[in-house]
XYZ file of C-alpha atoms in Angstrom:
687
model
C -0.061 -0.003 0.020
C 1.242 3.411 -0.974
C 1.475 5.762 2.067
C 0.517 9.439 1.650
C 1.673 12.270 4.054
C 0.896 13.420 6.936
C 4.689 12.863 7.413
C 6.517 10.198 5.505
C 9.538 10.434 8.032
C 7.541 9.488 10.759
C 6.377 6.359 9.155
C 9.432 3.998 9.478
C 8.177 1.529 7.074
C 5.967 1.375 3.956
C 5.916 2.342 0.345
C 5.987 6.309 -0.442
C 5.514 8.124 -3.637
C 8.560 10.183 -4.764
C 10.069 11.741 -7.864
C 13.489 11.431 -9.430
C 15.730 14.477 -8.780
C 18.252 13.837 -11.526
C 19.036 16.358 -14.462
C 17.142 14.281 -16.888
C 13.951 15.075 -19.287
C 12.180 12.145 -18.082
C 11.741 13.086 -14.323
C 10.244 9.732 -13.340
C 7.538 9.095 -10.808
C 8.986 6.743 -8.042
C 7.967 4.542 -5.222
C 10.372 4.308 -2.236
C 10.242 1.211 -0.136
C 11.274 1.735 3.318
C 12.032 -0.527 6.339
C 12.964 0.745 9.885
C 13.494 4.239 8.561
C 15.940 3.128 5.613
C 15.171 2.946 1.938
C 15.618 -0.707 0.762
C 14.164 -0.397 -2.566
C 13.389 2.135 -5.207
C 11.020 1.306 -8.110
C 9.104 3.337 -10.840
C 5.578 4.425 -10.023
C 3.415 2.666 -12.440
C 0.615 5.207 -11.877
C 2.679 8.083 -13.640
C 1.126 8.631 -17.024
C 4.381 8.985 -18.925
C 7.156 7.050 -17.105
C 4.701 4.139 -16.142
C 6.950 2.294 -13.731
C 10.162 2.040 -15.962
C 13.182 3.726 -14.339
C 16.855 3.663 -15.341
C 19.634 1.808 -13.365
C 21.019 5.044 -12.134
C 17.830 5.676 -10.025
C 17.117 2.000 -9.161
C 20.429 1.836 -7.401
C 20.209 5.406 -5.791
C 19.989 3.981 -2.286
C 23.668 2.837 -2.718
C 24.490 6.421 -3.199
C 22.393 7.672 -0.312
C 23.959 5.241 2.147
C 27.402 5.215 0.484
C 29.999 5.158 3.267
C 31.798 7.905 1.444
C 29.008 10.259 2.054
C 29.864 13.258 4.146
C 28.626 13.333 7.646
C 29.837 16.419 9.323
C 31.173 19.997 8.046
C 34.810 19.908 7.292
C 37.786 22.390 7.481
C 40.684 22.208 5.116
C 43.768 20.640 6.972
C 46.079 20.205 3.981
C 47.087 21.918 0.692
C 44.193 22.877 -1.699
C 43.553 19.749 -4.067
C 44.939 17.319 -1.522
C 41.674 16.430 0.005
C 42.845 16.434 3.691
C 40.165 17.857 6.061
C 39.249 17.819 9.703
C 35.568 17.749 10.995
C 34.105 20.926 12.644
C 30.637 21.828 13.928
C 27.997 23.662 11.884
C 28.387 26.604 14.144
C 31.951 26.831 13.467
C 31.465 26.383 9.777
C 28.785 29.075 9.470
C 30.806 31.547 11.708
C 33.949 30.861 9.454
C 32.189 31.459 6.165
C 30.207 34.731 7.270
C 33.034 36.158 9.184
C 35.281 35.739 6.048
C 32.415 37.118 3.719
C 32.013 40.179 5.890
C 35.612 40.868 5.706
C 35.850 40.475 2.001
C 32.674 42.686 1.477
C 34.132 45.429 3.607
C 37.523 45.420 1.854
C 36.492 44.467 -1.761
C 32.636 44.704 -2.067
C 30.025 41.809 -2.305
C 30.813 41.124 -6.049
C 34.222 39.477 -4.843
C 31.893 36.649 -3.986
C 30.660 34.306 -6.756
C 28.110 31.525 -6.310
C 28.532 28.509 -8.657
C 25.690 26.068 -9.096
C 23.601 24.173 -11.539
C 21.027 21.318 -11.504
C 22.640 18.470 -9.765
C 19.185 18.217 -7.903
C 16.319 19.374 -10.045
C 14.201 20.493 -7.124
C 13.330 24.027 -7.669
C 13.417 25.283 -4.160
C 16.875 23.986 -3.725
C 18.227 25.162 -6.980
C 16.794 28.578 -7.412
C 14.907 29.424 -4.203
C 16.521 30.418 -0.934
C 19.867 30.311 -2.759
C 18.936 32.978 -5.235
C 17.210 35.127 -2.372
C 20.498 34.895 -0.345
C 22.796 35.840 -3.229
C 20.571 38.736 -4.312
C 20.538 40.055 -0.790
C 24.236 39.656 -0.415
C 24.936 41.467 -3.751
C 27.305 38.748 -4.928
C 28.361 38.564 -8.630
C 25.490 36.926 -10.489
C 26.061 33.613 -12.317
C 24.781 32.962 -15.895
C 23.431 29.381 -16.104
C 24.465 28.724 -19.702
C 26.351 25.260 -19.401
C 23.800 23.107 -20.756
C 20.855 24.145 -23.136
C 21.332 27.859 -23.317
C 22.219 28.375 -26.820
C 19.635 25.834 -28.251
C 16.976 27.266 -26.016
C 17.558 30.905 -27.630
C 17.784 29.395 -31.168
C 14.607 27.572 -30.622
C 12.817 30.662 -29.120
C 13.564 32.829 -32.118
C 11.754 30.168 -34.233
C 9.033 29.014 -31.868
C 8.698 31.744 -29.090
C 9.808 29.479 -26.096
C 10.295 25.901 -25.053
C 6.906 24.707 -26.372
C 6.820 21.464 -28.331
C 4.888 18.320 -28.919
C 3.233 16.434 -26.037
C 5.496 13.459 -25.649
C 2.451 11.265 -24.823
C 1.173 12.041 -28.507
C 4.306 10.857 -30.209
C 2.944 7.428 -30.305
C 0.824 8.678 -33.142
C 3.975 9.597 -35.165
C 4.932 7.595 -38.374
C 8.250 9.007 -38.630
C 10.615 9.840 -35.656
C 13.865 11.522 -36.137
C 16.165 11.475 -33.094
C 18.456 14.257 -33.960
C 21.736 14.747 -31.753
C 20.368 12.739 -28.842
C 21.466 9.464 -27.290
C 17.828 8.808 -26.143
C 18.570 5.256 -25.088
C 20.676 6.558 -22.365
C 19.319 10.067 -21.719
C 15.771 9.958 -22.569
C 14.512 6.359 -22.153
C 10.823 7.077 -22.006
C 10.890 8.768 -25.406
C 12.339 5.503 -26.585
C 9.619 3.587 -25.012
C 7.132 5.910 -26.750
C 9.001 5.506 -29.969
C 8.674 1.813 -29.552
C 4.938 1.972 -29.324
C 4.962 3.977 -32.500
C 7.173 1.551 -34.201
C 4.914 -1.212 -33.580
C 2.187 0.829 -35.341
C 4.536 1.290 -38.405
C 6.537 4.131 -37.577
C 10.192 4.447 -38.930
C 12.955 5.716 -36.654
C 15.960 7.751 -37.976
C 18.891 8.717 -35.834
C 21.290 11.647 -36.911
C 24.209 11.846 -34.834
C 28.145 12.123 -34.895
C 28.393 8.630 -32.993
C 26.589 5.293 -33.583
C 25.956 4.988 -29.873
C 23.296 2.764 -28.200
C 20.462 4.984 -30.086
C 22.057 4.715 -33.299
C 22.344 1.132 -33.081
C 18.593 0.984 -31.982
C 17.458 2.918 -35.055
C 15.921 1.773 -38.342
C 18.432 4.082 -40.065
C 21.413 5.747 -38.585
C 22.912 8.809 -40.339
C 26.450 9.686 -39.323
C 27.109 13.353 -39.669
C 30.179 15.670 -39.340
C 30.140 17.538 -36.025
C 28.867 21.001 -36.168
C 27.246 20.658 -39.611
C 23.491 19.899 -38.566
C 22.312 23.177 -39.732
C 23.547 22.495 -43.262
C 21.702 19.120 -43.280
C 18.420 20.759 -42.338
C 18.819 23.521 -44.870
C 19.577 20.919 -47.571
C 16.399 19.008 -46.455
C 14.592 22.319 -46.812
C 16.078 22.758 -50.337
C 14.486 19.507 -51.563
C 11.185 20.088 -49.629
C 10.671 23.350 -51.594
C 12.227 22.064 -54.890
C 10.003 19.026 -54.939
C 6.867 20.554 -53.880
C 6.511 18.640 -50.459
C 5.755 21.820 -48.394
C 2.405 22.678 -46.876
C 1.718 25.944 -48.578
C -1.473 26.666 -46.363
C 0.321 26.219 -43.260
C 3.205 28.301 -44.264
C 0.877 31.246 -45.251
C -1.283 31.016 -42.056
C 1.195 30.239 -39.405
C 4.590 31.375 -40.508
C 6.432 34.671 -41.515
C 9.263 34.583 -43.920
C 8.527 31.533 -45.932
C 8.998 33.117 -49.339
C 12.396 34.580 -48.232
C 13.338 31.072 -46.809
C 12.348 29.484 -50.241
C 14.799 31.600 -51.953
C 17.570 31.377 -49.387
C 17.703 27.720 -49.207
C 18.334 27.322 -53.032
C 22.056 27.730 -52.397
C 22.039 24.540 -50.149
C 22.062 22.098 -52.882
C 22.340 18.268 -51.903
C 25.911 18.118 -53.468
C 27.090 21.290 -51.376
C 25.456 20.015 -48.157
C 27.021 16.592 -48.681
C 30.424 18.144 -48.997
C 29.834 19.951 -45.722
C 28.218 17.147 -43.713
C 29.715 13.891 -45.073
C 26.051 12.640 -45.589
C 25.947 11.107 -49.103
C 23.699 12.991 -51.546
C 21.470 9.934 -52.039
C 20.915 9.882 -48.253
C 19.940 13.451 -48.112
C 17.390 12.993 -50.816
C 16.002 9.804 -49.212
C 15.790 11.542 -45.821
C 14.089 14.554 -47.222
C 11.500 12.674 -49.112
C 10.755 10.451 -46.136
C 10.262 13.689 -44.111
C 8.215 15.385 -46.667
C 5.989 12.425 -47.492
C 5.320 11.111 -43.894
C 2.550 12.592 -41.581
C 2.773 12.832 -38.603
C 6.600 13.298 -38.441
C 8.274 14.154 -35.131
C 11.837 15.400 -34.366
C 13.368 14.988 -31.029
C 16.101 17.613 -30.854
C 18.934 16.627 -28.634
C 21.425 18.663 -26.735
C 24.360 17.582 -28.741
C 24.251 19.763 -31.703
C 23.919 23.030 -29.612
C 27.251 22.405 -27.843
C 29.062 24.009 -30.773
C 30.062 27.360 -31.714
C 27.086 27.552 -34.128
C 24.834 25.636 -31.767
C 22.063 28.170 -31.392
C 21.577 28.705 -35.075
C 21.703 24.807 -35.607
C 18.705 24.373 -33.176
C 16.930 27.324 -34.678
C 17.269 25.717 -38.182
C 16.107 22.319 -37.182
C 13.182 23.822 -35.421
C 12.039 25.350 -38.818
C 11.536 21.822 -40.400
C 8.121 20.887 -38.904
C 6.628 24.214 -40.288
C 7.429 23.558 -43.822
C 5.293 20.380 -43.836
C 2.734 21.564 -41.312
C 3.474 18.678 -39.023
C 2.249 20.917 -36.106
C -1.316 20.443 -37.108
C -1.075 16.545 -36.776
C -1.239 14.757 -33.491
C 2.159 13.368 -32.720
C 3.857 15.802 -35.187
C 6.278 18.678 -34.688
C 9.169 18.662 -32.486
C 10.577 18.685 -28.904
C 13.638 20.622 -28.048
C 12.124 21.339 -24.443
C 8.690 21.723 -23.118
C 9.767 23.648 -19.953
C 7.632 26.579 -20.609
C 4.444 24.800 -20.240
C 5.403 24.481 -16.473
C 6.922 27.844 -16.092
C 6.523 28.832 -12.325
C 6.614 32.263 -10.784
C 10.425 32.773 -10.989
C 10.203 36.318 -9.351
C 8.329 35.185 -6.336
C 10.791 32.315 -5.826
C 13.939 34.153 -6.380
C 13.196 37.474 -4.998
C 15.464 39.581 -7.257
C 13.819 42.626 -5.383
C 16.376 41.764 -2.700
C 19.173 42.804 -5.060
C 19.837 46.580 -4.198
C 22.377 47.352 -6.572
C 23.547 46.287 -10.207
C 26.130 43.639 -10.050
C 28.328 42.008 -12.694
C 27.399 38.799 -14.467
C 29.747 35.845 -14.848
C 29.166 33.148 -17.467
C 29.722 29.807 -15.919
C 31.573 28.402 -18.889
C 34.288 30.950 -18.206
C 34.894 30.029 -14.685
C 38.675 29.377 -15.328
C 38.890 33.001 -16.692
C 36.676 34.391 -13.797
C 38.882 32.731 -11.137
C 42.340 33.767 -12.733
C 41.690 36.897 -14.768
C 38.484 38.766 -13.614
C 38.975 42.238 -12.405
C 38.153 43.060 -9.611
C 39.105 39.550 -8.717
C 36.921 36.844 -7.092
C 37.867 36.255 -3.749
C 35.359 33.685 -2.491
C 33.591 30.865 -4.465
C 30.382 29.011 -3.095
C 29.651 25.775 -4.922
C 26.558 23.668 -4.707
C 24.626 21.359 -6.984
C 27.721 21.186 -9.267
C 31.213 19.907 -9.553
C 33.034 22.490 -11.857
C 36.374 20.809 -11.397
C 35.036 18.060 -13.496
C 32.203 19.440 -15.454
C 33.271 22.872 -16.614
C 34.891 23.484 -19.982
C 38.659 23.968 -20.043
C 38.812 22.182 -16.691
C 42.555 22.536 -16.295
C 42.390 26.375 -16.141
C 39.441 25.959 -13.721
C 41.528 23.735 -11.374
C 44.361 26.379 -11.513
C 41.634 29.013 -10.198
C 40.476 26.612 -7.578
C 44.142 26.068 -6.373
C 44.531 29.875 -5.613
C 45.375 30.194 -1.848
C 43.770 33.587 -1.739
C 40.531 32.181 -2.974
C 38.114 31.169 0.061
C 35.918 28.219 -1.453
C 33.014 26.595 0.109
C 31.290 23.390 -1.274
C 28.146 22.069 -0.239
C 27.749 18.375 -1.532
C 27.101 14.844 -0.501
C 30.395 13.819 -1.329
C 34.140 15.050 -1.177
C 34.004 15.911 -4.950
C 36.980 17.003 -6.959
C 35.833 20.368 -6.294
C 35.373 19.896 -2.703
C 38.975 18.789 -2.605
C 39.966 22.313 -3.274
C 37.592 23.793 -0.628
C 38.344 25.515 2.611
C 35.116 24.553 4.109
C 32.956 21.614 2.938
C 29.337 21.298 4.058
C 27.341 17.956 4.009
C 24.226 18.047 1.790
C 21.043 16.163 2.061
C 19.627 14.043 -0.827
C 16.555 14.853 -2.600
C 14.617 12.149 -0.588
C 15.387 14.269 2.615
C 13.941 17.312 1.235
C 10.616 19.067 0.390
C 10.688 20.369 -3.043
C 8.823 20.554 -6.375
C 9.901 19.336 -9.745
C 9.097 20.489 -13.334
C 10.021 18.375 -16.408
C 11.671 19.911 -19.263
C 10.224 17.163 -21.577
C 6.796 15.784 -20.364
C 4.083 17.971 -19.059
C 3.747 16.926 -15.301
C 4.704 19.032 -12.303
C 5.498 16.902 -9.177
C 6.269 17.217 -5.494
C 8.729 15.554 -3.173
C 7.965 15.184 0.425
C 10.896 13.992 2.593
C 10.939 10.305 2.978
C 13.905 9.759 5.299
C 15.630 11.747 8.070
C 18.575 13.821 7.026
C 21.726 11.752 6.925
C 24.054 12.308 9.709
C 24.564 16.097 10.017
C 23.579 16.889 6.416
C 21.355 19.808 5.591
C 19.354 20.922 2.565
C 20.316 24.151 0.522
C 17.357 25.883 1.972
C 18.432 25.281 5.472
C 22.017 26.280 4.957
C 21.000 29.545 3.212
C 18.614 30.306 6.167
C 21.844 29.782 8.537
C 24.134 31.906 6.411
C 21.460 34.640 6.090
C 21.140 34.596 9.933
C 24.970 34.816 10.177
C 25.114 37.763 7.918
C 22.494 39.498 9.910
C 19.827 39.489 7.200
C 16.351 39.699 8.892
C 14.311 40.022 5.737
C 10.915 37.991 5.808
C 12.136 36.133 2.627
C 14.533 33.990 4.604
C 11.615 32.898 7.145
C 9.391 31.363 4.395
C 8.981 27.625 4.670
C 9.343 25.229 1.840
C 5.590 24.939 1.596
C 5.249 28.594 1.449
C 7.792 28.828 -1.159
C 6.067 26.220 -3.349
C 2.792 28.184 -3.031
C 4.478 31.316 -4.099
C 6.057 29.722 -7.013
C 2.874 27.892 -8.258
C 1.019 31.148 -8.307
C 2.016 32.347 -11.653
C -0.707 34.263 -13.499
C 1.436 34.743 -16.553
C 1.336 30.801 -17.343
C -2.246 29.818 -18.291
C -1.145 26.146 -18.544
C -0.868 26.106 -14.645
C -3.943 28.185 -13.926
C -5.617 27.001 -10.897
C -2.777 24.663 -9.805
C -2.272 24.778 -5.824
C 0.263 23.358 -3.540
C -2.673 21.333 -1.930
C -3.675 19.741 -5.154
C -0.184 18.894 -6.038
C 0.600 17.409 -2.317
C -2.546 15.285 -2.755
C -2.025 13.862 -6.260
C 1.807 13.994 -6.426
C 1.934 14.869 -9.987
C -0.451 17.201 -11.988
C -0.289 17.813 -15.755
C -0.280 21.321 -17.174
C -3.255 22.358 -19.039
C -1.625 21.979 -22.549
C -3.409 22.789 -25.761
C -1.920 22.222 -29.288
C 0.027 25.183 -30.540
C -2.027 25.447 -33.740
C -4.399 26.969 -34.456
C -3.174 29.587 -31.810
C -0.628 32.422 -31.305
C 3.002 31.960 -30.474
C 5.025 33.991 -28.060
C 7.234 35.350 -31.038
C 6.950 38.949 -32.050
C 4.593 38.078 -34.946
C 2.637 35.298 -32.966
C 3.810 32.996 -35.667
C 6.612 30.729 -36.523
C 9.396 32.916 -37.527
C 11.337 31.457 -40.373
C 12.742 34.902 -41.020
C 13.407 36.744 -37.561
C 13.508 40.403 -37.347
C 14.540 39.963 -33.578
C 17.683 38.227 -34.704
C 18.324 40.616 -37.414
C 18.202 43.553 -34.871
C 20.796 41.529 -32.742
C 23.258 41.358 -35.770
C 22.438 37.685 -36.283
C 21.451 36.146 -39.760
C 17.533 36.543 -39.783
C 17.290 33.194 -41.940
C 18.626 29.832 -40.892
C 22.165 29.795 -42.089
C 25.022 27.306 -41.744
C 28.178 28.795 -40.274
C 31.433 26.674 -39.926
C 32.880 26.147 -36.511
C 35.291 28.653 -35.112
C 39.006 27.738 -35.977
C 40.116 25.644 -32.992
C 43.652 25.216 -34.332
C 45.046 22.767 -36.903
C 44.903 19.364 -34.983
C 43.432 16.766 -37.102
C 40.501 15.402 -34.937
C 37.283 16.808 -33.852
C 36.655 15.849 -30.261
C 33.101 14.908 -28.914
C 33.108 14.303 -25.058
C 29.429 12.815 -24.871
C 27.560 11.329 -22.017
C 27.579 7.682 -21.079
C 24.920 5.298 -20.171
C 25.627 4.949 -16.561
C 26.754 8.443 -15.381
C 24.951 11.543 -15.244
C 27.617 14.142 -15.561
C 29.715 13.453 -12.873
C 27.097 11.873 -10.762
C 27.488 8.276 -10.236
C 31.139 8.481 -11.534
C 32.537 7.711 -7.959
C 30.074 4.807 -7.545
C 31.761 1.307 -7.846
C 28.732 -0.259 -9.380
C 28.460 2.322 -12.063
C 32.119 2.237 -12.877
C 31.999 -1.461 -13.212
C 29.098 -1.328 -15.707
C 30.968 1.361 -17.752
C 34.364 -0.660 -17.307
C 36.595 2.035 -18.857
C 36.916 5.390 -20.508
C 36.954 4.717 -24.087
C 37.912 6.905 -27.238
C 35.815 5.846 -30.227
C 37.688 6.326 -33.407
C 37.443 5.430 -37.088
C 39.318 2.250 -38.391
C 41.036 4.215 -41.126
C 42.353 6.798 -38.681
C 43.400 4.055 -36.258
C 45.272 2.191 -38.925
C 47.140 5.246 -39.832
C 48.311 5.760 -36.365
C 49.177 2.173 -35.642
C 46.365 1.975 -33.082
C 44.124 -1.007 -32.248
C 41.133 -1.476 -29.998
C 42.228 -1.772 -26.363
C 45.356 0.427 -26.883
C 45.877 3.234 -24.623
C 45.744 6.410 -26.508
C 47.246 9.873 -25.453
C 44.735 12.658 -26.375
C 45.921 16.130 -26.221
C 45.717 19.780 -27.360
C 46.906 23.228 -26.105
C 44.507 23.054 -23.010
C 45.468 19.634 -21.760
C 45.703 16.011 -22.382
C 43.980 12.594 -21.329
C 44.692 8.950 -21.773
C 41.752 6.927 -22.979
C 41.424 3.324 -24.149
C 40.763 3.034 -28.069
C 37.584 1.442 -29.440
C 38.109 1.231 -33.105
C 35.478 0.698 -35.803
C 33.024 2.419 -37.937
C 30.835 4.118 -35.252
C 32.351 7.593 -35.997
C 33.469 9.274 -39.382
C 37.109 9.618 -40.146
C 38.480 12.765 -38.377
C 36.076 12.480 -35.480
C 36.896 11.022 -31.931
C 34.257 10.514 -29.252
C 34.602 9.776 -25.495
C 31.576 9.055 -23.241
C 31.093 10.094 -19.765
C 32.762 12.375 -17.096
C 34.973 10.089 -15.012
C 36.222 10.611 -11.583
C 39.737 11.531 -10.597
C 41.692 8.380 -9.860
C 45.286 7.636 -8.861
C 47.397 7.575 -12.042
C 44.563 8.075 -14.229
C 44.202 10.963 -16.825
C 40.467 10.877 -17.095
C 39.671 14.687 -17.223
C 38.151 15.016 -20.691
C 37.003 18.540 -20.008
C 40.762 19.540 -19.820
C 40.541 19.258 -23.534
C 37.242 21.279 -24.238
C 37.225 25.089 -25.299
C 35.522 27.593 -22.893
C 34.495 29.809 -25.857
C 30.896 31.101 -25.942
C 28.457 29.836 -28.390
C 26.731 32.038 -30.964
C 23.614 32.415 -28.784
C 22.583 32.425 -25.210
C 26.164 32.389 -23.922
C 26.016 28.490 -24.344
C 28.988 26.059 -24.037
C 30.814 24.737 -26.976
C 32.193 21.375 -25.418
C 31.885 19.720 -28.769
C 33.831 22.299 -30.946
C 37.451 21.395 -29.788
C 40.205 19.804 -31.807
C 42.720 17.313 -30.596
C 45.830 15.200 -31.577
C 46.437 11.744 -30.529
C 48.843 8.774 -30.398
C 49.319 5.464 -29.093
C 50.544 5.537 -25.462
C 51.972 2.397 -24.434
C 51.008 -1.285 -24.323
C 47.505 -2.627 -24.973
C 45.109 -2.602 -22.075
C 44.105 -5.883 -20.582
């Protein structure tokens, strides 16, 4: 029997509803089995309309992470050199006093902008990631972080076309007859979209995967199309060329619901299939086949992944792909259209939650992708760094430079985490964090249309505290007596759900959410209707882009010159980790076995490299040593690694030491996948 709150914590045994906290589009409904106050089993909630009881191995074994003996139990104070990882336990009182005393001194001597918070969505609970923390740093007047490391470029590009993160309802995609997975390893990162695609496949749908690597998703597809990294916009434009040239466009839809279709029609004439093939390495015949398949199949659905946006031209790439459903009128057909993200349907009241009114002065912004520069070159300098929900020593681009910054003796660093991460090893103070199952929070998917609530299931582990509790303590230590810091988690959720600007959440209350566990937004088809673009229509021609000095029509732009090294390097995700989460867990390491470098057989032969050989990979930013996986899963001139692996004695696993920290064309986004490397055999074959 599933037990509903009064208080889950007080009930020591039973089965309790929950939600997955990981930064994953699926955001599964969970059931937590507890005996004697301890979690003994985690399974999917079969009542959840989208995830329907299926969960990934990461979540199924989450209890191992929660009760891992390496988990932090008390606050710690550095007792050795930065990066050495030697600490001594201290009390919470000493930790808070040490932090706030140091910050008061920094503010008095150099101003509050000398303090920089650094966080992301290691826990997707909205109260813990953009609630009390934002209130605190607004009130403090700290430098403001630009949250751009993940989907910023693609989100802005998609918004220019579609007006916001609005797409197809995933539940409708079972109706599609053609599903294009474009730049997404969905088997590993969006498993329930795969489950829905399988249902569509049983009803006759074809599944096409376009990617730089024939990963698990590529192997699952009916047709895998390998593409040269950073050229996806060119392929989309080549498809448009054929759709217009062969009369496969929906002219009524274009006239009624788009602006700029005549300009686009003329513009794409230059993207002839032979030209596009020379750019993308997709054969001309395959370009024609794909375009005709797309133009002649209804409903057609495109799942746009994160991969293509992590290039110098990433924003324009996503904007361009997002134009395709308009050309054939797919938005009018149930299951047709596209999903880049659906988060806008669940937009909460950000102003009420984050309280920017507490910020009394204009402060500088720091792009999180340039953390290395911020720590080493910013003027006036950063004197204190507060890290939570993130592990920048592993996940940030140009990670070698980031670690140089973290090693500064004059940088006072605080890390709040569940484990002594690679970043925490550089900290002066480390604070133990609760897991999501110990917190009250609400969650909103950026793929499906359900908002969910988490009630705490277990007591806080040892002396760990939530982000909300820690920022309350820090606010008190700084002498902030604003009422905003006295709000309870329930009150903050109520404030966040009260968003008159989002009709899709109209009428949703905390009480309904607490009773039902998950509630679907009041989603309607986009068309007929008015988008939140300036014209209210799909903007194939964007005057807003033109005013910003960007090409107003979808355009292919080559990647920025990253030097003359021969290989494009793509450090993608793997199946068993999520960024650096789970990279320290023995079970997940055993499942992944080793950090491989996938390379083409022709390239390997030219370098005398065989599968299993250790390979040194380097550029001017850093170097790694990976294990070669030779075959035909990538194109010549491309190498792909998978996963962000933990530091280990003697290992050279830091793939983000190789990645550039340039900024993408839109949104301040990251360009992880636009770096170049050289490689050579590095010793004897691995066992």
